[in-house]
């Protein structure tokens, strides 16, 4: 999968994909991430990409010209399945989105900054708008990094144990159950006996029970869904 990202702060996206699981995904050639600096398409020698908003009000808005030029240049070599704008005024990102997006070949993510991007770009180029939650970040870069992480780890062959994504929180609509490792007794705190029985059916039932318990307690809203 190829993920292109357009940003005015590309440095923020230097490190997130170069460690752990995503690093392996890149090394295996399963994921390519291309970060493009919007200033490359700036409209003048001051590297301008944003301007004051019509109607007045604080905050700058990313202009049509540089961003559209950037998008159209990238479109000349890549046919994007989705052009995603990450912004707090959008539908909230869920595991189902990650699952769906992980099946695509080429996606482009646009990071806004300041007051966002000119609405006309949203109207005519953006195919999907995603927020990562009900809070405001200073820019879309960290949100974009979260999308890439959530999507990248789902790509076939990325995780060592291919079934492990299936047991993630949310993948079955429930939070994940508790997990334990050695030692069996730490300061008198014991690992639940059932996990030591070696009985896969009993263990599976116990995990499901705990997942339901946890979900009811912490995220009752998920149970309704
Ligand atoms: Cl995608 N961008 C910004 N700037 N803030 C956010 C967000 C995105 N999602 C939640 N807050």
Coordinates of C-alpha atoms and ligand atoms in Angstrom, one line a residue:
X1 CA 0.0 0.0 0.0
X2 CA 1.2 3.5 -0.8
X3 CA 0.3 6.4 1.5
X4 CA 1.1 9.9 0.5
X5 CA 0.8 12.7 3.0
X6 CA 0.8 16.5 2.3
X7 CA 1.9 18.6 5.2
X8 CA 3.3 22.0 6.1
X9 CA 5.3 20.4 8.9
X10 CA 6.7 17.3 7.3
X11 CA 9.3 17.0 10.0
X12 CA 6.6 15.9 12.4
X13 CA 6.2 12.8 10.3
X14 CA 9.8 11.8 10.2
X15 CA 9.9 9.3 13.1
X16 CA 6.5 7.7 13.6
X17 CA 6.8 5.2 10.7
X18 CA 10.4 4.2 11.4
X19 CA 10.0 2.0 14.4
X20 CA 8.6 -1.3 15.4
X21 CA 5.7 -2.7 13.4
X22 CA 5.5 0.0 10.7
X23 CA 9.3 0.0 10.2
X24 CA 9.0 -3.7 9.5
X25 CA 6.0 -3.1 7.1
X26 CA 8.2 -0.6 5.2
X27 CA 11.2 -2.9 5.1
X28 CA 9.0 -5.7 3.8
X29 CA 7.8 -3.4 1.0
X30 CA 4.2 -3.8 2.2
X31 CA 3.8 -0.1 3.1
X32 CA 5.3 2.9 1.5
X33 CA 4.9 6.3 3.1
X34 CA 5.7 9.5 1.1
X35 CA 5.6 12.8 3.0
X36 CA 5.3 15.9 0.8
X37 CA 6.1 19.4 2.0
X38 CA 3.3 21.7 0.8
X39 CA 5.7 24.6 0.7
X40 CA 7.1 23.0 -2.4
X41 CA 4.0 24.3 -4.1
X42 CA 4.0 27.7 -2.4
X43 CA 2.7 30.6 -4.4
X44 CA 5.6 33.0 -4.0
X45 CA 9.2 33.3 -2.8
X46 CA 8.0 33.8 0.8
X47 CA 6.9 30.2 0.7
X48 CA 3.3 31.3 1.2
X49 CA 0.7 28.6 1.4
X50 CA -2.0 30.2 3.6
X51 CA -3.9 33.5 3.9
X52 CA -6.4 35.4 6.0
X53 CA -10.0 34.1 5.9
X54 CA -12.7 36.0 4.1
X55 CA -15.3 37.4 6.5
X56 CA -12.6 38.1 9.1
X57 CA -11.6 36.2 12.2
X58 CA -8.4 34.8 13.7
X59 CA -6.3 32.2 12.0
X60 CA -4.9 31.5 8.6
X61 CA -6.4 29.2 6.0
X62 CA -4.5 26.9 3.6
X63 CA -5.1 28.4 0.1
X64 CA -6.5 26.5 -2.9
X65 CA -3.7 27.1 -5.3
X66 CA -0.8 25.5 -3.6
X67 CA -2.8 22.5 -2.2
X68 CA -4.6 21.9 -5.5
X69 CA -1.4 22.1 -7.4
X70 CA 0.2 19.6 -5.0
X71 CA -2.8 17.2 -5.3
X72 CA -2.9 17.4 -9.1
X73 CA 0.8 16.8 -9.4
X74 CA 0.6 13.7 -7.3
X75 CA -2.4 12.6 -9.2
X76 CA -0.4 12.6 -12.4
X77 CA 1.6 9.6 -11.2
X78 CA -0.9 8.0 -8.8
X79 CA -4.6 7.2 -9.0
X80 CA -5.7 7.7 -5.4
X81 CA -8.5 5.5 -4.0
X82 CA -9.2 8.1 -1.3
X83 CA -8.1 11.6 -0.7
X84 CA -8.5 12.0 3.0
X85 CA -8.6 15.3 4.9
X86 CA -7.8 14.9 8.6
X87 CA -9.7 17.6 10.6
X88 CA -11.6 17.8 13.9
X89 CA -14.9 18.8 12.1
X90 CA -15.5 15.4 10.6
X91 CA -16.7 11.9 11.3
X92 CA -14.7 10.1 14.0
X93 CA -12.1 7.5 13.1
X94 CA -13.0 3.9 14.1
X95 CA -11.5 0.5 13.7
X96 CA -13.9 -0.2 10.9
X97 CA -12.4 2.8 8.9
X98 CA -9.0 1.3 9.5
X99 CA -10.2 -2.1 8.2
X100 CA -11.7 -0.6 5.1
X101 CA -8.8 1.7 4.3
X102 CA -6.3 -1.1 4.7
X103 CA -7.8 -2.8 1.7
X104 CA -6.9 0.1 -0.6
X105 CA -3.9 0.5 -2.8
X106 CA -3.1 4.3 -2.8
X107 CA -4.3 6.9 -0.4
X108 CA -3.5 10.6 0.0
X109 CA -3.8 12.3 3.4
X110 CA -4.0 16.1 3.6
X111 CA -3.0 17.6 6.9
X112 CA -4.5 21.0 7.7
X113 CA -3.0 23.6 9.9
X114 CA -4.2 26.8 11.6
X115 CA -7.9 27.2 10.6
X116 CA -7.8 24.4 8.1
X117 CA -8.0 24.4 4.3
X118 CA -10.2 26.4 1.9
X119 CA -13.7 24.8 1.8
X120 CA -13.5 24.5 -2.0
X121 CA -10.7 21.9 -1.8
X122 CA -13.0 19.9 0.5
X123 CA -15.9 20.2 -1.9
X124 CA -14.0 19.2 -5.0
X125 CA -11.0 17.0 -4.1
X126 CA -11.5 15.4 -0.7
X127 CA -13.3 12.1 -0.8
X128 CA -13.2 11.3 2.9
X129 CA -12.9 13.5 6.1
X130 CA -11.7 12.0 9.3
X131 CA -11.3 13.3 12.9
X132 CA -9.5 11.2 15.4
X133 CA -11.5 12.4 18.4
X134 CA -13.3 15.2 20.1
X135 CA -10.4 17.4 20.9
X136 CA -8.3 19.9 18.9
X137 CA -4.7 19.3 17.8
X138 CA -2.5 22.0 16.5
X139 CA -2.3 20.3 13.1
X140 CA -3.4 17.2 11.3
X141 CA 0.1 15.5 11.3
X142 CA -0.3 13.5 14.5
X143 CA -3.8 12.5 13.4
X144 CA -2.4 11.4 10.0
X145 CA 0.3 9.4 11.8
X146 CA -2.4 7.6 13.8
X147 CA -4.3 6.7 10.6
X148 CA -1.1 5.4 9.0
X149 CA -0.3 3.3 12.1
X150 CA -3.8 1.9 12.5
X151 CA -4.0 1.1 8.8
X152 CA -0.4 -0.1 8.3
X153 CA -0.5 -2.8 11.0
X154 CA -3.5 -4.4 9.3
X155 CA -1.8 -4.9 6.0
X156 CA -1.5 -8.7 5.3
X157 CA 1.9 -9.9 6.3
X158 CA 2.8 -7.0 8.6
X159 CA 2.0 -8.6 11.9
X160 CA 4.0 -11.7 12.8
X161 CA 1.1 -13.7 14.0
X162 CA -1.6 -12.9 11.4
X163 CA -4.3 -13.7 13.8
X164 CA -3.2 -11.1 16.4
X165 CA -5.0 -8.2 14.8
X166 CA -8.2 -10.2 15.1
X167 CA -7.9 -10.2 18.9
X168 CA -7.3 -6.4 19.2
X169 CA -9.7 -4.3 21.2
X170 CA -12.6 -3.1 18.9
X171 CA -11.9 -5.7 16.2
X172 CA -15.0 -7.6 17.5
X173 CA -16.7 -4.5 19.0
X174 CA -15.3 -5.3 22.5
X175 CA -12.4 -4.1 24.5
X176 CA -9.5 -6.6 24.7
X177 CA -9.4 -8.9 27.8
X178 CA -6.6 -8.7 30.4
X179 CA -3.3 -10.4 29.6
X180 CA -0.6 -11.9 31.8
X181 CA 3.0 -13.1 31.5
X182 CA 5.6 -14.6 33.8
X183 CA 5.9 -14.9 36.7
X184 CA 2.8 -16.8 37.8
X185 CA 3.0 -15.1 41.2
X186 CA 4.3 -11.6 41.6
X187 CA 4.2 -10.2 45.1
X188 CA 1.4 -12.6 45.8
X189 CA -0.7 -11.4 42.9
X190 CA -1.6 -14.5 40.9
X191 CA -2.3 -15.1 37.3
X192 CA -5.9 -16.4 36.9
X193 CA -5.8 -20.2 37.2
X194 CA -7.8 -20.7 34.1
X195 CA -5.0 -19.3 31.9
X196 CA -2.7 -22.1 33.3
X197 CA -5.1 -25.0 32.5
X198 CA -4.0 -25.3 28.8
X199 CA -7.6 -25.7 27.9
X200 CA -8.2 -23.5 24.8
X201 CA -12.0 -23.6 25.0
X202 CA -12.1 -22.6 28.6
X203 CA -9.6 -19.9 28.1
X204 CA -11.4 -18.6 25.1
X205 CA -14.7 -18.4 27.1
X206 CA -12.9 -16.7 30.0
X207 CA -11.4 -14.1 27.7
X208 CA -14.7 -13.4 26.0
X209 CA -16.4 -13.0 29.5
X210 CA -13.7 -10.6 30.6
X211 CA -13.9 -8.6 27.4
X212 CA -17.6 -8.2 27.9
X213 CA -17.2 -7.3 31.5
X214 CA -14.6 -4.7 30.7
X215 CA -16.6 -3.2 27.9
X216 CA -19.8 -2.9 30.0
X217 CA -17.8 -1.2 32.7
X218 CA -15.6 1.2 30.7
X219 CA -17.4 1.6 27.4
X220 CA -21.1 0.7 27.8
X221 CA -21.7 2.7 24.6
X222 CA -19.9 -0.1 22.6
X223 CA -22.4 -2.7 23.9
X224 CA -25.3 -0.8 22.4
X225 CA -23.6 -0.9 19.0
Ligands
LIG1 CL1 -7.7 15.1 12.3 N1 -6.8 17.3 13.2 C1 -6.7 18.3 14.2 N2 -6.0 19.4 14.0 N3 -7.3 18.1 15.4 C2 -8.0 17.0 15.6 C3 -8.1 16.0 14.6 C4 -7.5 16.2 13.5 N4 -8.9 15.0 15.1 C5 -9.2 15.4 16.4 N5 -8.6 16.6 16.7

